[in-house]
Short mmCIF file of C-alpha atoms in Angstrom, two decimals:
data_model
loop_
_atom_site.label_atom_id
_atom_site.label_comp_id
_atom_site.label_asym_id
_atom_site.label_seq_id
_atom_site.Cartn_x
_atom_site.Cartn_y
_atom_site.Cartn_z
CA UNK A 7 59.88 55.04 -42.18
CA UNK A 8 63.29 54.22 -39.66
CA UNK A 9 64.91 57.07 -40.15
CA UNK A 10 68.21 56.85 -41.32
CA UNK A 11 70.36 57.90 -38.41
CA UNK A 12 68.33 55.02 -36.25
CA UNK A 13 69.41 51.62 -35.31
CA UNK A 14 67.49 48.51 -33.76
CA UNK A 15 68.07 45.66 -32.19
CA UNK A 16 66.26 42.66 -32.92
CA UNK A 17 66.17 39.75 -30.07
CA UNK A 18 64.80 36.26 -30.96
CA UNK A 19 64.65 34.13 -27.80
CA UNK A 20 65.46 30.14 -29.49
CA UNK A 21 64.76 26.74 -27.46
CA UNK A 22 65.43 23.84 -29.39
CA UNK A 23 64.46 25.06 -32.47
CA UNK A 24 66.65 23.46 -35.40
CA UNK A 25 63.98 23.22 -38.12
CA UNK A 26 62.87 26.48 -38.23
CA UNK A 27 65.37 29.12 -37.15
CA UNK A 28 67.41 28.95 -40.07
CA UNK A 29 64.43 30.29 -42.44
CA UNK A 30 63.24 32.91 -39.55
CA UNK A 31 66.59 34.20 -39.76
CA UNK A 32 67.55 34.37 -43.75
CA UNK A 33 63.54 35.63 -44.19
CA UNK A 34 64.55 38.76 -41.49
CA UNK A 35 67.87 39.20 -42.79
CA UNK A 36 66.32 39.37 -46.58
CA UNK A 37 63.75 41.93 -45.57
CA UNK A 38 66.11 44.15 -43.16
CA UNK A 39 69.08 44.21 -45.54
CA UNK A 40 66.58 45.58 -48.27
CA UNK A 41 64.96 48.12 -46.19
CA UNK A 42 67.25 49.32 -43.20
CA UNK A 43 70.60 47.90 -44.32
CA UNK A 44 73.32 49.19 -41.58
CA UNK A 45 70.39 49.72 -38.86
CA UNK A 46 69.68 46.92 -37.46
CA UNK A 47 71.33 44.02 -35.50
CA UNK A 48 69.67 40.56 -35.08
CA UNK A 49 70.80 38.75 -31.67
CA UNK A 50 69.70 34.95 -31.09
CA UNK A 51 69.56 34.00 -27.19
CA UNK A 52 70.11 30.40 -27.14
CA UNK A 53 68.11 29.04 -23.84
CA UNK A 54 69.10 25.50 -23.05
CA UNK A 55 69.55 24.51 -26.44
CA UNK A 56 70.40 20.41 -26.71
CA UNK A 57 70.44 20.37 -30.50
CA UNK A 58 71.84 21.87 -33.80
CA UNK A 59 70.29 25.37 -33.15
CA UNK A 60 74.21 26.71 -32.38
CA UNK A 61 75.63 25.44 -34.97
CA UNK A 62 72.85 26.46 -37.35
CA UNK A 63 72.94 30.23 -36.11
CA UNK A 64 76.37 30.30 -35.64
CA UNK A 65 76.57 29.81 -39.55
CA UNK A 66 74.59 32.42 -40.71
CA UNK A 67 76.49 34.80 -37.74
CA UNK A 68 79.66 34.17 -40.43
CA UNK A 69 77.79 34.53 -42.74
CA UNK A 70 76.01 38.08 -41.89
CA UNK A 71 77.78 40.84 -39.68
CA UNK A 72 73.77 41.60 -38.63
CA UNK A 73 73.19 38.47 -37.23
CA UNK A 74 74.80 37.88 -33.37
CA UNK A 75 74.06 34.88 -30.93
CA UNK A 76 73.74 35.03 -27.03
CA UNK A 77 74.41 31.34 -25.77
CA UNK A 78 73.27 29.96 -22.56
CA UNK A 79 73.82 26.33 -21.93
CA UNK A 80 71.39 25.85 -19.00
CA UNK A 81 67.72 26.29 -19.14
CA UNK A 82 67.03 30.12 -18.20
CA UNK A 83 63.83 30.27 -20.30
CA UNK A 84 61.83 32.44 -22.93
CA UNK A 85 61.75 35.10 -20.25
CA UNK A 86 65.56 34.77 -19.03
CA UNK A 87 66.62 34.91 -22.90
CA UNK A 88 65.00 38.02 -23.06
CA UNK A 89 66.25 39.73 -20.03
CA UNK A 90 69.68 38.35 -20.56
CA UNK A 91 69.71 39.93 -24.37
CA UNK A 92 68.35 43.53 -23.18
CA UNK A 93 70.93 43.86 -20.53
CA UNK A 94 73.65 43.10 -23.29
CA UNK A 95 71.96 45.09 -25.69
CA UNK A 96 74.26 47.38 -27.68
CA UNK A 97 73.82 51.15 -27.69
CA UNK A 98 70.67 51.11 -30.01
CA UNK A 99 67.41 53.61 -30.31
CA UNK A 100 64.90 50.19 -30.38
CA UNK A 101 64.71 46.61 -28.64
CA UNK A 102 62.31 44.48 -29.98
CA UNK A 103 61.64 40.75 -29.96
CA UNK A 104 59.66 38.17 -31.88
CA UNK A 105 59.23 34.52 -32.11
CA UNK A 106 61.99 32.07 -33.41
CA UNK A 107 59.05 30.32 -35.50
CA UNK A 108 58.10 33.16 -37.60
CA UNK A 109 55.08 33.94 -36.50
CA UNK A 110 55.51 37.35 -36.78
CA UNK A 111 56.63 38.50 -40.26
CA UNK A 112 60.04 40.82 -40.68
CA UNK A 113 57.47 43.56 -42.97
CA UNK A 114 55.36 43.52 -39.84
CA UNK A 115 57.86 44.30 -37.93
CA UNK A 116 59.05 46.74 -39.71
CA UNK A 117 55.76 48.06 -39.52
CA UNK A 118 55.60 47.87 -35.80
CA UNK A 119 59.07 49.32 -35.59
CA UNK A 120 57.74 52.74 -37.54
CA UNK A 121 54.89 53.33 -35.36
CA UNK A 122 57.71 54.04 -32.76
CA UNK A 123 58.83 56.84 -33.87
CA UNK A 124 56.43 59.00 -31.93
CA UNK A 125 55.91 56.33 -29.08
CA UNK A 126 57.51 54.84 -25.68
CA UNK A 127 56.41 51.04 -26.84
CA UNK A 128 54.62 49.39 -29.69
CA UNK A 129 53.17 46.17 -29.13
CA UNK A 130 51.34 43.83 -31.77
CA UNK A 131 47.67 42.47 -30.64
CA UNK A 132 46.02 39.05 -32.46
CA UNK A 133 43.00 40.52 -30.64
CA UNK A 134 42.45 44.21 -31.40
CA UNK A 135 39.71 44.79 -34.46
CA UNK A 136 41.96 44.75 -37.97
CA UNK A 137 44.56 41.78 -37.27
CA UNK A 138 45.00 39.44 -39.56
CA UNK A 139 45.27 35.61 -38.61
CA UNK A 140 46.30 33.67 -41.56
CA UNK A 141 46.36 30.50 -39.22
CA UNK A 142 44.96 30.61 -35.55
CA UNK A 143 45.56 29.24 -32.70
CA UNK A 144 43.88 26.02 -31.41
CA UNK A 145 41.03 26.83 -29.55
CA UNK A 146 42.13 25.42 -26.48
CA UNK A 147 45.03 28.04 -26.63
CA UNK A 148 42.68 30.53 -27.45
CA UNK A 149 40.75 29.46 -24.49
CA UNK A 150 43.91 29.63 -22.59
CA UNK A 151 44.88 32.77 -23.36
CA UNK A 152 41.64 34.64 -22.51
CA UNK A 153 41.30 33.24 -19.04
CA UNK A 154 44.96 34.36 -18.62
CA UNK A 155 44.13 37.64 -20.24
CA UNK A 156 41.24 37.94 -17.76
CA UNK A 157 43.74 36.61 -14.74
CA UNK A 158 46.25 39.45 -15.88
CA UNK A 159 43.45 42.66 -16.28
CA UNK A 160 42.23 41.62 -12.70
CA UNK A 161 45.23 41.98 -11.20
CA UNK A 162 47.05 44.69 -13.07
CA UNK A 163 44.90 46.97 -15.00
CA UNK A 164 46.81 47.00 -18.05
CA UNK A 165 44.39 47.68 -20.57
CA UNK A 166 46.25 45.42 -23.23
CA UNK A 167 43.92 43.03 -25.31
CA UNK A 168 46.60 40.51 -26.21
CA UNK A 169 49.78 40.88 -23.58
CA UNK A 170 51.40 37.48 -24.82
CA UNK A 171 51.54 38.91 -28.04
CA UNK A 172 55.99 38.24 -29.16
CA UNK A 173 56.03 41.29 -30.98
CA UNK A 174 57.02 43.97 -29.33
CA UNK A 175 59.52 47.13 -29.54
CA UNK A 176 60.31 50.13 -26.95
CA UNK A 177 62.90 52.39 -26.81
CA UNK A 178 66.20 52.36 -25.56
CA UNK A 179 65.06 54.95 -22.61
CA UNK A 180 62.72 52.18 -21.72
CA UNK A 181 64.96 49.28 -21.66
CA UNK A 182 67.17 51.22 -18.90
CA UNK A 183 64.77 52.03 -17.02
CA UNK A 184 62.62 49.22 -16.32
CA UNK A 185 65.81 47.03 -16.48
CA UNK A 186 65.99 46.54 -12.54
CA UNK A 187 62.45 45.12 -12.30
CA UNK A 188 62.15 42.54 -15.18
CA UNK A 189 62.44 38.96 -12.77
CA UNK A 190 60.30 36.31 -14.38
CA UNK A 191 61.52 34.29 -16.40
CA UNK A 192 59.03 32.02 -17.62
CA UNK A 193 56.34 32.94 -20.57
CA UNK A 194 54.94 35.48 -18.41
CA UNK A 195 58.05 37.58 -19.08
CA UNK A 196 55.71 39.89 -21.33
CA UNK A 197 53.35 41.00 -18.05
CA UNK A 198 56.28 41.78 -16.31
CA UNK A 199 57.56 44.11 -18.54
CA UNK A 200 54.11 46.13 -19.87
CA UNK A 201 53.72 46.48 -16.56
CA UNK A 202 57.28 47.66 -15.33
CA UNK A 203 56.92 49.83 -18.38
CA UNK A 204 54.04 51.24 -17.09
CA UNK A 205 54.88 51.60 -13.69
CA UNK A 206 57.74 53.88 -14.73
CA UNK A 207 55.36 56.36 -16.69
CA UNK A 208 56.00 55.51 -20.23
CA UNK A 209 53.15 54.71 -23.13
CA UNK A 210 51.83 51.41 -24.53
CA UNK A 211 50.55 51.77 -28.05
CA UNK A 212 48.72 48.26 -28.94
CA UNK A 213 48.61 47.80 -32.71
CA UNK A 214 46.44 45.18 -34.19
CA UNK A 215 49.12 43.16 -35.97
CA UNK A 216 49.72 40.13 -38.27
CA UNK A 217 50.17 37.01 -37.34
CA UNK A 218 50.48 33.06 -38.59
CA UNK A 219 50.31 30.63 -35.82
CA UNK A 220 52.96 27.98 -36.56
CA UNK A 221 52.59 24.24 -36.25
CA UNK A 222 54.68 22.26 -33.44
CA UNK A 223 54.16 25.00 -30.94
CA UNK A 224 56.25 23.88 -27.69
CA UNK A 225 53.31 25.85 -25.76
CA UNK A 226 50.77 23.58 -26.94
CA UNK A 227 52.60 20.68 -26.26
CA UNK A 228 53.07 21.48 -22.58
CA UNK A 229 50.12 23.65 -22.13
CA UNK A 230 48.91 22.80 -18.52
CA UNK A 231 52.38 22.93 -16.91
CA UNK A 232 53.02 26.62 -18.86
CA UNK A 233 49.78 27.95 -17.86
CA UNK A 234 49.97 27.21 -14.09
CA UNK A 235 53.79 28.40 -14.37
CA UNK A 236 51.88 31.20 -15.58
CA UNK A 237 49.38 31.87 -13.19
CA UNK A 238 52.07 31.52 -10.57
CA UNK A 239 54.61 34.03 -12.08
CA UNK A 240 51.97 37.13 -12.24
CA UNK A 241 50.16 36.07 -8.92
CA UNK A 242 53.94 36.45 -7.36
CA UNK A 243 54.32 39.83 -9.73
CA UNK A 244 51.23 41.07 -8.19
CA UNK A 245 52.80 40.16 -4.35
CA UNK A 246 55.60 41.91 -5.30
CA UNK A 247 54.31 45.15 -5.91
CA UNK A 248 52.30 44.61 -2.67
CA UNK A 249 53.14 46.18 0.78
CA UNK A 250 53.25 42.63 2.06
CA UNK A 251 55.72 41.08 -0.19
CA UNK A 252 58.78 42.75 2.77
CA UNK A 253 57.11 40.55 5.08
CA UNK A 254 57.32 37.38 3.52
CA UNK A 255 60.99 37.18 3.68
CA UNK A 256 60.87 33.35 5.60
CA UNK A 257 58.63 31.87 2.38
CA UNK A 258 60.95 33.33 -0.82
CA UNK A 259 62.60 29.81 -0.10
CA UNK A 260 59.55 28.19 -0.92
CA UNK A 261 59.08 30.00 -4.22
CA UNK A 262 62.07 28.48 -5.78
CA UNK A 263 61.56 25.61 -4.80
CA UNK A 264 57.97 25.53 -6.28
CA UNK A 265 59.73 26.23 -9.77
CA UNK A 266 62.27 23.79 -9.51
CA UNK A 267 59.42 21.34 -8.70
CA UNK A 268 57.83 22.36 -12.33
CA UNK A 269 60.74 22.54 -13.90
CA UNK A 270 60.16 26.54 -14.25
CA UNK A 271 63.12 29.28 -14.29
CA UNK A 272 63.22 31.39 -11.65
CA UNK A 273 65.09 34.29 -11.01
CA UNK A 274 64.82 35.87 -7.14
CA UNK A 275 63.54 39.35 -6.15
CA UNK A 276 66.68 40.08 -3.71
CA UNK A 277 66.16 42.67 -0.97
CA UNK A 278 67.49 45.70 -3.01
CA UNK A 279 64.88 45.51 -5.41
CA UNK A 280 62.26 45.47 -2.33
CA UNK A 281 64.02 48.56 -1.25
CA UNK A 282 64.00 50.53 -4.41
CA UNK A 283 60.11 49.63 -4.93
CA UNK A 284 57.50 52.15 -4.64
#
């Protein structure tokens, strides 16, 4: 159990997402004032949002002193939410993030937040022996996700099963420390940080987890554009952490503008990040 002189944050990344945030967030609140009432904070990051998703979170913020929102009017992306909420991330013990759609339950969280206590960074799996799927994906997004998986293992060696998993937590150590290297902005946010995590020495713990795939999935509907975003965001991770990457100074142009051409965030590796890399 959380023990009682430990607080959380909770970040929930939101795009467009009027019809379901509202029951994600009074479901989490529900749970988290029953169980760790006082500990925990719950911070929407609003990422280009062109519908009622403000105003809707922005009522149960008066309505709940737990419940925060992080608004960005311009399209940053599930990984610039992210990174934007853990840099303004109160003085907590945890970060953790999840799904607006409520994939991931608040009692699995929970449950995911407990196995911390003795751990660097819990992360749930869909594809570890024990996890329960009470509604899968399709299996072209299954199919998707294990060539991507495959992709991901060549390159970096992280020995995670299911790295796109959105449940996740690590400590407040972690956060600081890996803060400097997260840069992608796009869905392949979560290689970036397992693998800035790992780079600075701390533990992944993978925890078979449970999970209900939700209907109207905004992956799905753009499925070939995200996965080539995708493969683009860890092949230019990998370059990065290559002894090359100082030399191709004349073609970081070009990588913008290949995002803005798929209509990708991007956020630039600068030259003090090259400096600082080992």
């Amino acid at each position: 159990m959380l023990a009682p002189d430990k607080r959380f944050l909770l970040l929930i990344p939101a795009y467009n997402e009027q019809e379901r945030i509202e029951a994600t967030l009074r479901r989490y609140v529900e749970v988290f004032e029953k169980r760790v009432a006082g500990q925990y904070s719950i911070v929407v990051v609003l990422n280009g949002c062109r519908d009622r998703t403000l105003e809707i979170v922005q009522q149960l913020c008066d309505e709940h002193d737990g419940v925060g929102v992080l608004n960005f009017p311009e399209r940053i992306g599930k990984g610039g939410a992210l990174i934007r909420g853990i840099a303004a991330a109160p003085e907590v013990d945890w970060i953790g993030y999840v799904d607006a759609d409520g994939a991931t339950s608040p009692e699995e969280f929970l449950r995911l937040l407990d196995l911390c206590n003795e751990r660097d960074c819990v992360i749930g799996s869909r594809w570890l022996p024990g996890a329960i799927l009470h509604r899968e994906q399709t299996l072209t997004r299954q199919f998707a996700s294990r060539i991507f998986h495959l992709i991901v293992q060549i390159l970096f060696r992280l020995d995670v099963k299911d790295t796109q998993c959105p449940a996740k937590v690590f400590s407040q150590r972690v956060s600081i420390s890996v803060q400097s290297k997260l840069r992608i902005a796009d869905l392949a946010f979560d290689v970036n940080l397992l693998y800035a995590i790992k780079r600075a020495g701390y533990s992944i713990h993978e925890e078979a987890t449970e999970w209900t795939d939700q209907l109207g999935s905004k992956v799905t509907q753009t499925l070939f554009r995200s996965s080539l975003v995708m493969f683009l965001s860890v092949l230019r991770l990998r370059v990065y952490y290559s002894p090359i990457y100082r030399w191709l100074r004349p073609l970081r142009p070009l990588e913008e503008w290949v995002y803005l051409r798929l209509r990708a965030p991007f956020i630039p590796w600068g030259d003090e990040d090259t400096k600082r890399k080992s």
